[in-house]
């Protein structure tokens, strides 16, 4: 038998914080050694942090990475253990994303990435070059200060694998696993038994199974030991890297780390029999036939043994059931961990949330409550780093520390209900009850006086005083009055966030949390610079449908029972007066349901549908209950208001990325923000298709492209773009 013990890890790295990153790397190596591992695998670009973005263009970033690697090599960190470190490397005029493979204070090989991630949230081609020479390795000259200190001038550089005395090992870096022609398939046929995948993979709802299926498929039919390492946490941006490091052999998962955790370092090990890999391959005639004719991949020899022969000191790792979280748990734990990293690294003393008693802000409050529960749990489990951070943020006196999540929330979480004459007693009560359940320091304030002062000022300037539509005012007046309320709340929220710590004799400031969801952003159903304009937003790319499911789950599993009542209430902005014959409702205001918005969002972004192809798809999807004319109206109405309000995406609060149809335009959804909102060419094509489908020219008579669907009685609440929508100007929204 060839028994091999391997270690992989989740590391909570921070982009450009080399001290933090090096500390975590050293800790992971120490734990791997203590556990008796012969191999230690770390995440992609772990030395610099994955999210450095344009800092990768700075030569300082490269030189600092080499300095950190030198510290690892001149010490005893790599003695007796094969380590893979992720860092950027410059060769000649090119910059590469590399895994540096080291052992016994020497660099054995540098493996550059061959397939770069360049879609969705990833822009690797902006900073790196893909390695194309797969038929040879070249000699790389090490920087002089490194070469002198480790007594090594050159190292093999390129695509290939390492032949140890008892096995063959190769690296496969993140995106390469998901490419059309995967390196592991060719490497397996060249005799490689151990694959090490260093990744920087972010969390997205319902995504983990795709990743796990890929690991299993990589080794199920062709055999092999697949080791996966990932970053975990917020490294300075919108993404949360969700860990889940694991070890897979012959298609079976034998070790799996956590997906959501507050730990800075998590190491998992597996003890495997590599003869099981050889046995599987030798049992397949087709594998042997293909291996005999496969193109030879370059390799180098390392004169070390990594395996041990048969012994009974420790049993081999057995297959285990993969742990998957339900989407509701992902919504709770992912943003909660992201918020904790942002809070502890930002220097803030806590969070402030405008809590309206509605589904969105209540979801954010529940997520902060979940964060507090996780912090107390980790402290109880003995995590000293979490304890140190909690003591500092909560400003505890000597000898005290968090033991109760509600008590901790009272120290670091303010909620404020900013009511007006249009607010109902039901939402005010729901906000207060939820705040009590979470434990936040809750404020209840009426802002009618501030609004009245502004209206008086406006009347002094213009001689006119606007009225709501239900009181006989125009649509322009109605929207203007709603926007005043929303924007006053933003100003008040930031004032409270900066001054309330001072009021309570605490140092620091509070981060303002936003609470707009992905569907409202897509439709533009939010006021520009209202209280959704915050410091960060944990639900900004989560759909309303998922949030309502989360509320039902959190009412039971987080212990916030009032959330059941919040979820059952119809969504409303409460920005217009409540009358016996009228009550403002979100879906009526928007002219579409949240379920429809989710469909539009997925078709637009995930399936890359424009107006015409979206109409065609929906004719198949909705054709049994709607006519082509009705579907065409809906599609045109959606694209009209999507384009009118696209300018709002440029100022969206930085949000936790959780959904693949997010319209956030700074990193993910790269489209213009000035449209011809009439879409004349595309809408004309839809009309032609409707005409063909129905065979009835009369369907188009009297139908104006700018008209609303039947039953829509109110315009959007959304700032200048929507207020100008009735002007006939195709370029509204500037």
PDB file of C-alpha atoms in Angstrom, residues 202-378:
ATOM      1  CA  UNK A 202     -17.050  32.921  -4.541  1.00  0.00           C
ATOM      2  CA  UNK A 203     -20.368  31.981  -3.034  1.00  0.00           C
ATOM      3  CA  UNK A 204     -23.525  32.103  -5.064  1.00  0.00           C
ATOM      4  CA  UNK A 205     -26.883  30.684  -4.090  1.00  0.00           C
ATOM      5  CA  UNK A 206     -27.332  27.049  -5.167  1.00  0.00           C
ATOM      6  CA  UNK A 207     -23.849  26.884  -6.705  1.00  0.00           C
ATOM      7  CA  UNK A 208     -21.907  24.461  -4.497  1.00  0.00           C
ATOM      8  CA  UNK A 209     -23.286  21.318  -6.104  1.00  0.00           C
ATOM      9  CA  UNK A 210     -21.833  22.389  -9.481  1.00  0.00           C
ATOM     10  CA  UNK A 211     -18.389  22.617  -7.930  1.00  0.00           C
ATOM     11  CA  UNK A 212     -18.663  19.335  -6.024  1.00  0.00           C
ATOM     12  CA  UNK A 213     -19.966  17.493  -9.086  1.00  0.00           C
ATOM     13  CA  UNK A 214     -16.915  18.690 -11.024  1.00  0.00           C
ATOM     14  CA  UNK A 215     -14.500  17.356  -8.368  1.00  0.00           C
ATOM     15  CA  UNK A 216     -16.186  13.984  -8.322  1.00  0.00           C
ATOM     16  CA  UNK A 217     -16.389  13.730 -12.107  1.00  0.00           C
ATOM     17  CA  UNK A 218     -12.683  14.552 -12.417  1.00  0.00           C
ATOM     18  CA  UNK A 219     -11.728  11.314 -10.665  1.00  0.00           C
ATOM     19  CA  UNK A 220     -14.729   9.003 -10.893  1.00  0.00           C
ATOM     20  CA  UNK A 221     -14.027   7.306 -14.221  1.00  0.00           C
ATOM     21  CA  UNK A 222     -10.294   7.942 -14.653  1.00  0.00           C
ATOM     22  CA  UNK A 223      -9.277   7.640 -11.003  1.00  0.00           C
ATOM     23  CA  UNK A 224      -7.213  10.054  -8.982  1.00  0.00           C
ATOM     24  CA  UNK A 225      -6.867  11.988  -5.754  1.00  0.00           C
ATOM     25  CA  UNK A 226      -8.274  15.505  -6.086  1.00  0.00           C
ATOM     26  CA  UNK A 227      -7.407  18.089  -3.409  1.00  0.00           C
ATOM     27  CA  UNK A 228      -9.269  21.418  -3.411  1.00  0.00           C
ATOM     28  CA  UNK A 229      -8.433  24.558  -1.439  1.00  0.00           C
ATOM     29  CA  UNK A 230     -10.355  27.834  -1.409  1.00  0.00           C
ATOM     30  CA  UNK A 231     -10.401  31.228   0.192  1.00  0.00           C
ATOM     31  CA  UNK A 232     -13.160  31.874   2.722  1.00  0.00           C
ATOM     32  CA  UNK A 233     -14.545  35.239   3.738  1.00  0.00           C
ATOM     33  CA  UNK A 234     -14.643  38.818   2.456  1.00  0.00           C
ATOM     34  CA  UNK A 235     -11.206  39.855   1.220  1.00  0.00           C
ATOM     35  CA  UNK A 236     -12.186  43.469   0.616  1.00  0.00           C
ATOM     36  CA  UNK A 237     -14.944  43.471  -2.015  1.00  0.00           C
ATOM     37  CA  UNK A 238     -18.456  42.358  -2.871  1.00  0.00           C
ATOM     38  CA  UNK A 239     -17.641  38.661  -3.000  1.00  0.00           C
ATOM     39  CA  UNK A 240     -17.735  36.113  -0.216  1.00  0.00           C
ATOM     40  CA  UNK A 241     -15.415  33.186  -0.860  1.00  0.00           C
ATOM     41  CA  UNK A 242     -17.211  30.183   0.570  1.00  0.00           C
ATOM     42  CA  UNK A 243     -14.416  27.803   1.406  1.00  0.00           C
ATOM     43  CA  UNK A 244     -15.566  24.186   1.333  1.00  0.00           C
ATOM     44  CA  UNK A 245     -12.078  22.789   0.826  1.00  0.00           C
ATOM     45  CA  UNK A 246     -12.260  19.058   0.225  1.00  0.00           C
ATOM     46  CA  UNK A 247     -10.484  15.858  -0.745  1.00  0.00           C
ATOM     47  CA  UNK A 248     -11.933  13.461  -3.326  1.00  0.00           C
ATOM     48  CA  UNK A 249     -10.596  10.056  -4.351  1.00  0.00           C
ATOM     49  CA  UNK A 250     -12.019   8.017  -7.215  1.00  0.00           C
ATOM     50  CA  UNK A 251     -15.211  10.077  -7.181  1.00  0.00           C
ATOM     51  CA  UNK A 252     -15.802   9.841  -3.415  1.00  0.00           C
ATOM     52  CA  UNK A 253     -15.548  12.852  -1.093  1.00  0.00           C
ATOM     53  CA  UNK A 254     -13.510  11.765   1.942  1.00  0.00           C
ATOM     54  CA  UNK A 255     -12.961  15.171   3.609  1.00  0.00           C
ATOM     55  CA  UNK A 256     -14.887  18.439   3.476  1.00  0.00           C
ATOM     56  CA  UNK A 257     -14.351  21.776   5.208  1.00  0.00           C
ATOM     57  CA  UNK A 258     -16.989  24.328   6.151  1.00  0.00           C
ATOM     58  CA  UNK A 259     -18.720  26.534   3.612  1.00  0.00           C
ATOM     59  CA  UNK A 260     -19.519  29.400   5.990  1.00  0.00           C
ATOM     60  CA  UNK A 261     -17.256  30.101   8.941  1.00  0.00           C
ATOM     61  CA  UNK A 262     -15.757  32.955  10.965  1.00  0.00           C
ATOM     62  CA  UNK A 263     -12.437  31.104  11.282  1.00  0.00           C
ATOM     63  CA  UNK A 264      -9.367  32.677   9.674  1.00  0.00           C
ATOM     64  CA  UNK A 265      -7.731  29.276   9.174  1.00  0.00           C
ATOM     65  CA  UNK A 266      -9.375  25.910   8.689  1.00  0.00           C
ATOM     66  CA  UNK A 267      -7.359  22.797   7.805  1.00  0.00           C
ATOM     67  CA  UNK A 268      -8.836  19.438   6.858  1.00  0.00           C
ATOM     68  CA  UNK A 269      -6.848  16.272   6.245  1.00  0.00           C
ATOM     69  CA  UNK A 270      -7.461  12.966   4.560  1.00  0.00           C
ATOM     70  CA  UNK A 271      -5.550   9.703   4.755  1.00  0.00           C
ATOM     71  CA  UNK A 272      -5.814   7.796   1.476  1.00  0.00           C
ATOM     72  CA  UNK A 273      -4.496   4.709  -0.270  1.00  0.00           C
ATOM     73  CA  UNK A 274      -3.050   5.707  -3.646  1.00  0.00           C
ATOM     74  CA  UNK A 275      -3.044   2.079  -4.745  1.00  0.00           C
ATOM     75  CA  UNK A 276      -6.823   2.476  -5.067  1.00  0.00           C
ATOM     76  CA  UNK A 277      -6.160   4.969  -7.866  1.00  0.00           C
ATOM     77  CA  UNK A 278      -3.777   2.638  -9.677  1.00  0.00           C
ATOM     78  CA  UNK A 279      -6.184  -0.279  -9.247  1.00  0.00           C
ATOM     79  CA  UNK A 280      -9.103   1.634 -10.773  1.00  0.00           C
ATOM     80  CA  UNK A 281      -7.062   2.737 -13.760  1.00  0.00           C
ATOM     81  CA  UNK A 282      -5.640  -0.725 -14.379  1.00  0.00           C
ATOM     82  CA  UNK A 283      -9.155  -2.162 -14.347  1.00  0.00           C
ATOM     83  CA  UNK A 284     -10.145  -0.031 -17.341  1.00  0.00           C
ATOM     84  CA  UNK A 285      -9.025  -1.282 -20.724  1.00  0.00           C
ATOM     85  CA  UNK A 286     -10.069   1.953 -22.458  1.00  0.00           C
ATOM     86  CA  UNK A 287      -8.072   4.054 -20.001  1.00  0.00           C
ATOM     87  CA  UNK A 288      -4.949   1.997 -20.664  1.00  0.00           C
ATOM     88  CA  UNK A 289      -5.425   2.213 -24.426  1.00  0.00           C
ATOM     89  CA  UNK A 290      -5.795   5.984 -24.316  1.00  0.00           C
ATOM     90  CA  UNK A 291      -2.866   6.370 -21.929  1.00  0.00           C
ATOM     91  CA  UNK A 292      -0.591   4.409 -24.243  1.00  0.00           C
ATOM     92  CA  UNK A 293      -1.132   6.904 -27.079  1.00  0.00           C
ATOM     93  CA  UNK A 294      -1.532  10.152 -25.137  1.00  0.00           C
ATOM     94  CA  UNK A 295       0.772  13.082 -25.893  1.00  0.00           C
ATOM     95  CA  UNK A 296       3.540  13.271 -23.319  1.00  0.00           C
ATOM     96  CA  UNK A 297       3.265  16.138 -20.842  1.00  0.00           C
ATOM     97  CA  UNK A 298       6.536  17.664 -19.574  1.00  0.00           C
ATOM     98  CA  UNK A 299       7.605  16.548 -16.105  1.00  0.00           C
ATOM     99  CA  UNK A 300      10.385  16.980 -13.604  1.00  0.00           C
ATOM    100  CA  UNK A 301      11.752  14.612 -10.972  1.00  0.00           C
ATOM    101  CA  UNK A 302      11.707  15.330  -7.246  1.00  0.00           C
ATOM    102  CA  UNK A 303      13.860  12.893  -5.242  1.00  0.00           C
ATOM    103  CA  UNK A 304      11.454  12.575  -2.311  1.00  0.00           C
ATOM    104  CA  UNK A 305       8.976  10.036  -1.009  1.00  0.00           C
ATOM    105  CA  UNK A 306       5.600  11.269   0.173  1.00  0.00           C
ATOM    106  CA  UNK A 307       3.817   8.009   0.941  1.00  0.00           C
ATOM    107  CA  UNK A 308       4.136   5.509   3.756  1.00  0.00           C
ATOM    108  CA  UNK A 309       3.689   1.764   3.489  1.00  0.00           C
ATOM    109  CA  UNK A 310       0.960  -0.198   5.261  1.00  0.00           C
ATOM    110  CA  UNK A 311       0.485   0.679   8.939  1.00  0.00           C
ATOM    111  CA  UNK A 312      -2.332   0.676  11.464  1.00  0.00           C
ATOM    112  CA  UNK A 313      -1.578   3.947  13.209  1.00  0.00           C
ATOM    113  CA  UNK A 314      -4.462   5.699  11.457  1.00  0.00           C
ATOM    114  CA  UNK A 315      -7.304   4.325   9.316  1.00  0.00           C
ATOM    115  CA  UNK A 316      -7.822   5.550   5.767  1.00  0.00           C
ATOM    116  CA  UNK A 317     -10.525   8.145   5.208  1.00  0.00           C
ATOM    117  CA  UNK A 318     -13.890   6.761   4.169  1.00  0.00           C
ATOM    118  CA  UNK A 319     -16.451   8.339   1.808  1.00  0.00           C
ATOM    119  CA  UNK A 320     -18.793  10.783   3.488  1.00  0.00           C
ATOM    120  CA  UNK A 321     -22.061  12.452   2.593  1.00  0.00           C
ATOM    121  CA  UNK A 322     -21.499  15.895   1.114  1.00  0.00           C
ATOM    122  CA  UNK A 323     -22.884  18.677   3.276  1.00  0.00           C
ATOM    123  CA  UNK A 324     -25.087  21.093   1.349  1.00  0.00           C
ATOM    124  CA  UNK A 325     -26.871  24.067   2.868  1.00  0.00           C
ATOM    125  CA  UNK A 326     -30.434  24.905   1.925  1.00  0.00           C
ATOM    126  CA  UNK A 327     -30.775  28.284   0.106  1.00  0.00           C
ATOM    127  CA  UNK A 328     -32.334  29.787   3.234  1.00  0.00           C
ATOM    128  CA  UNK A 329     -29.268  28.791   5.243  1.00  0.00           C
ATOM    129  CA  UNK A 330     -26.991  30.225   2.562  1.00  0.00           C
ATOM    130  CA  UNK A 331     -28.821  33.564   2.800  1.00  0.00           C
ATOM    131  CA  UNK A 332     -28.374  33.522   6.576  1.00  0.00           C
ATOM    132  CA  UNK A 333     -24.773  32.383   6.895  1.00  0.00           C
ATOM    133  CA  UNK A 334     -23.049  33.777   3.780  1.00  0.00           C
ATOM    134  CA  UNK A 335     -23.991  37.451   4.231  1.00  0.00           C
ATOM    135  CA  UNK A 336     -23.578  37.116   8.028  1.00  0.00           C
ATOM    136  CA  UNK A 337     -19.947  35.995   7.633  1.00  0.00           C
ATOM    137  CA  UNK A 338     -19.353  38.691   4.985  1.00  0.00           C
ATOM    138  CA  UNK A 339     -20.723  41.360   7.329  1.00  0.00           C
ATOM    139  CA  UNK A 340     -18.471  40.171  10.157  1.00  0.00           C
ATOM    140  CA  UNK A 341     -15.345  40.391   8.024  1.00  0.00           C
ATOM    141  CA  UNK A 342     -16.326  43.829   6.761  1.00  0.00           C
ATOM    142  CA  UNK A 343     -17.123  45.061  10.263  1.00  0.00           C
ATOM    143  CA  UNK A 344     -13.952  43.808  11.934  1.00  0.00           C
ATOM    144  CA  UNK A 345     -11.676  45.039   9.130  1.00  0.00           C
ATOM    145  CA  UNK A 346     -13.310  48.426   8.501  1.00  0.00           C
ATOM    146  CA  UNK A 347     -12.608  49.926  11.917  1.00  0.00           C
ATOM    147  CA  UNK A 348     -16.323  50.526  12.495  1.00  0.00           C
ATOM    148  CA  UNK A 349     -17.993  50.000  15.872  1.00  0.00           C
ATOM    149  CA  UNK A 350     -21.180  48.434  14.560  1.00  0.00           C
ATOM    150  CA  UNK A 351     -24.084  48.712  12.124  1.00  0.00           C
ATOM    151  CA  UNK A 352     -27.077  51.003  11.768  1.00  0.00           C
ATOM    152  CA  UNK A 353     -30.128  49.820   9.841  1.00  0.00           C
ATOM    153  CA  UNK A 354     -33.229  51.804   8.855  1.00  0.00           C
ATOM    154  CA  UNK A 355     -35.794  49.177   9.879  1.00  0.00           C
ATOM    155  CA  UNK A 356     -39.195  49.700   8.261  1.00  0.00           C
ATOM    156  CA  UNK A 357     -40.920  46.513   9.376  1.00  0.00           C
ATOM    157  CA  UNK A 358     -41.009  45.285   5.771  1.00  0.00           C
ATOM    158  CA  UNK A 359     -39.526  42.122   4.320  1.00  0.00           C
ATOM    159  CA  UNK A 360     -36.249  43.567   3.032  1.00  0.00           C
ATOM    160  CA  UNK A 361     -35.033  45.523   6.051  1.00  0.00           C
ATOM    161  CA  UNK A 362     -36.292  42.744   8.343  1.00  0.00           C
ATOM    162  CA  UNK A 363     -34.176  40.258   6.368  1.00  0.00           C
ATOM    163  CA  UNK A 364     -31.111  42.430   6.936  1.00  0.00           C
ATOM    164  CA  UNK A 365     -31.870  42.659  10.660  1.00  0.00           C
ATOM    165  CA  UNK A 366     -32.186  38.873  10.828  1.00  0.00           C
ATOM    166  CA  UNK A 367     -28.851  38.433   9.031  1.00  0.00           C
ATOM    167  CA  UNK A 368     -27.116  40.764  11.509  1.00  0.00           C
ATOM    168  CA  UNK A 369     -28.756  38.781  14.309  1.00  0.00           C
ATOM    169  CA  UNK A 370     -27.427  35.596  12.739  1.00  0.00           C
ATOM    170  CA  UNK A 371     -23.952  37.176  12.647  1.00  0.00           C
ATOM    171  CA  UNK A 372     -24.175  37.907  16.364  1.00  0.00           C
ATOM    172  CA  UNK A 373     -25.225  34.314  17.036  1.00  0.00           C
ATOM    173  CA  UNK A 374     -22.257  33.010  15.025  1.00  0.00           C
ATOM    174  CA  UNK A 375     -19.831  35.271  16.893  1.00  0.00           C
ATOM    175  CA  UNK A 376     -21.037  34.106  20.318  1.00  0.00           C
ATOM    176  CA  UNK A 377     -20.947  30.470  19.155  1.00  0.00           C
ATOM    177  CA  UNK A 378     -17.366  30.739  17.895  1.00  0.00           C
TER     178      UNK A 378
END
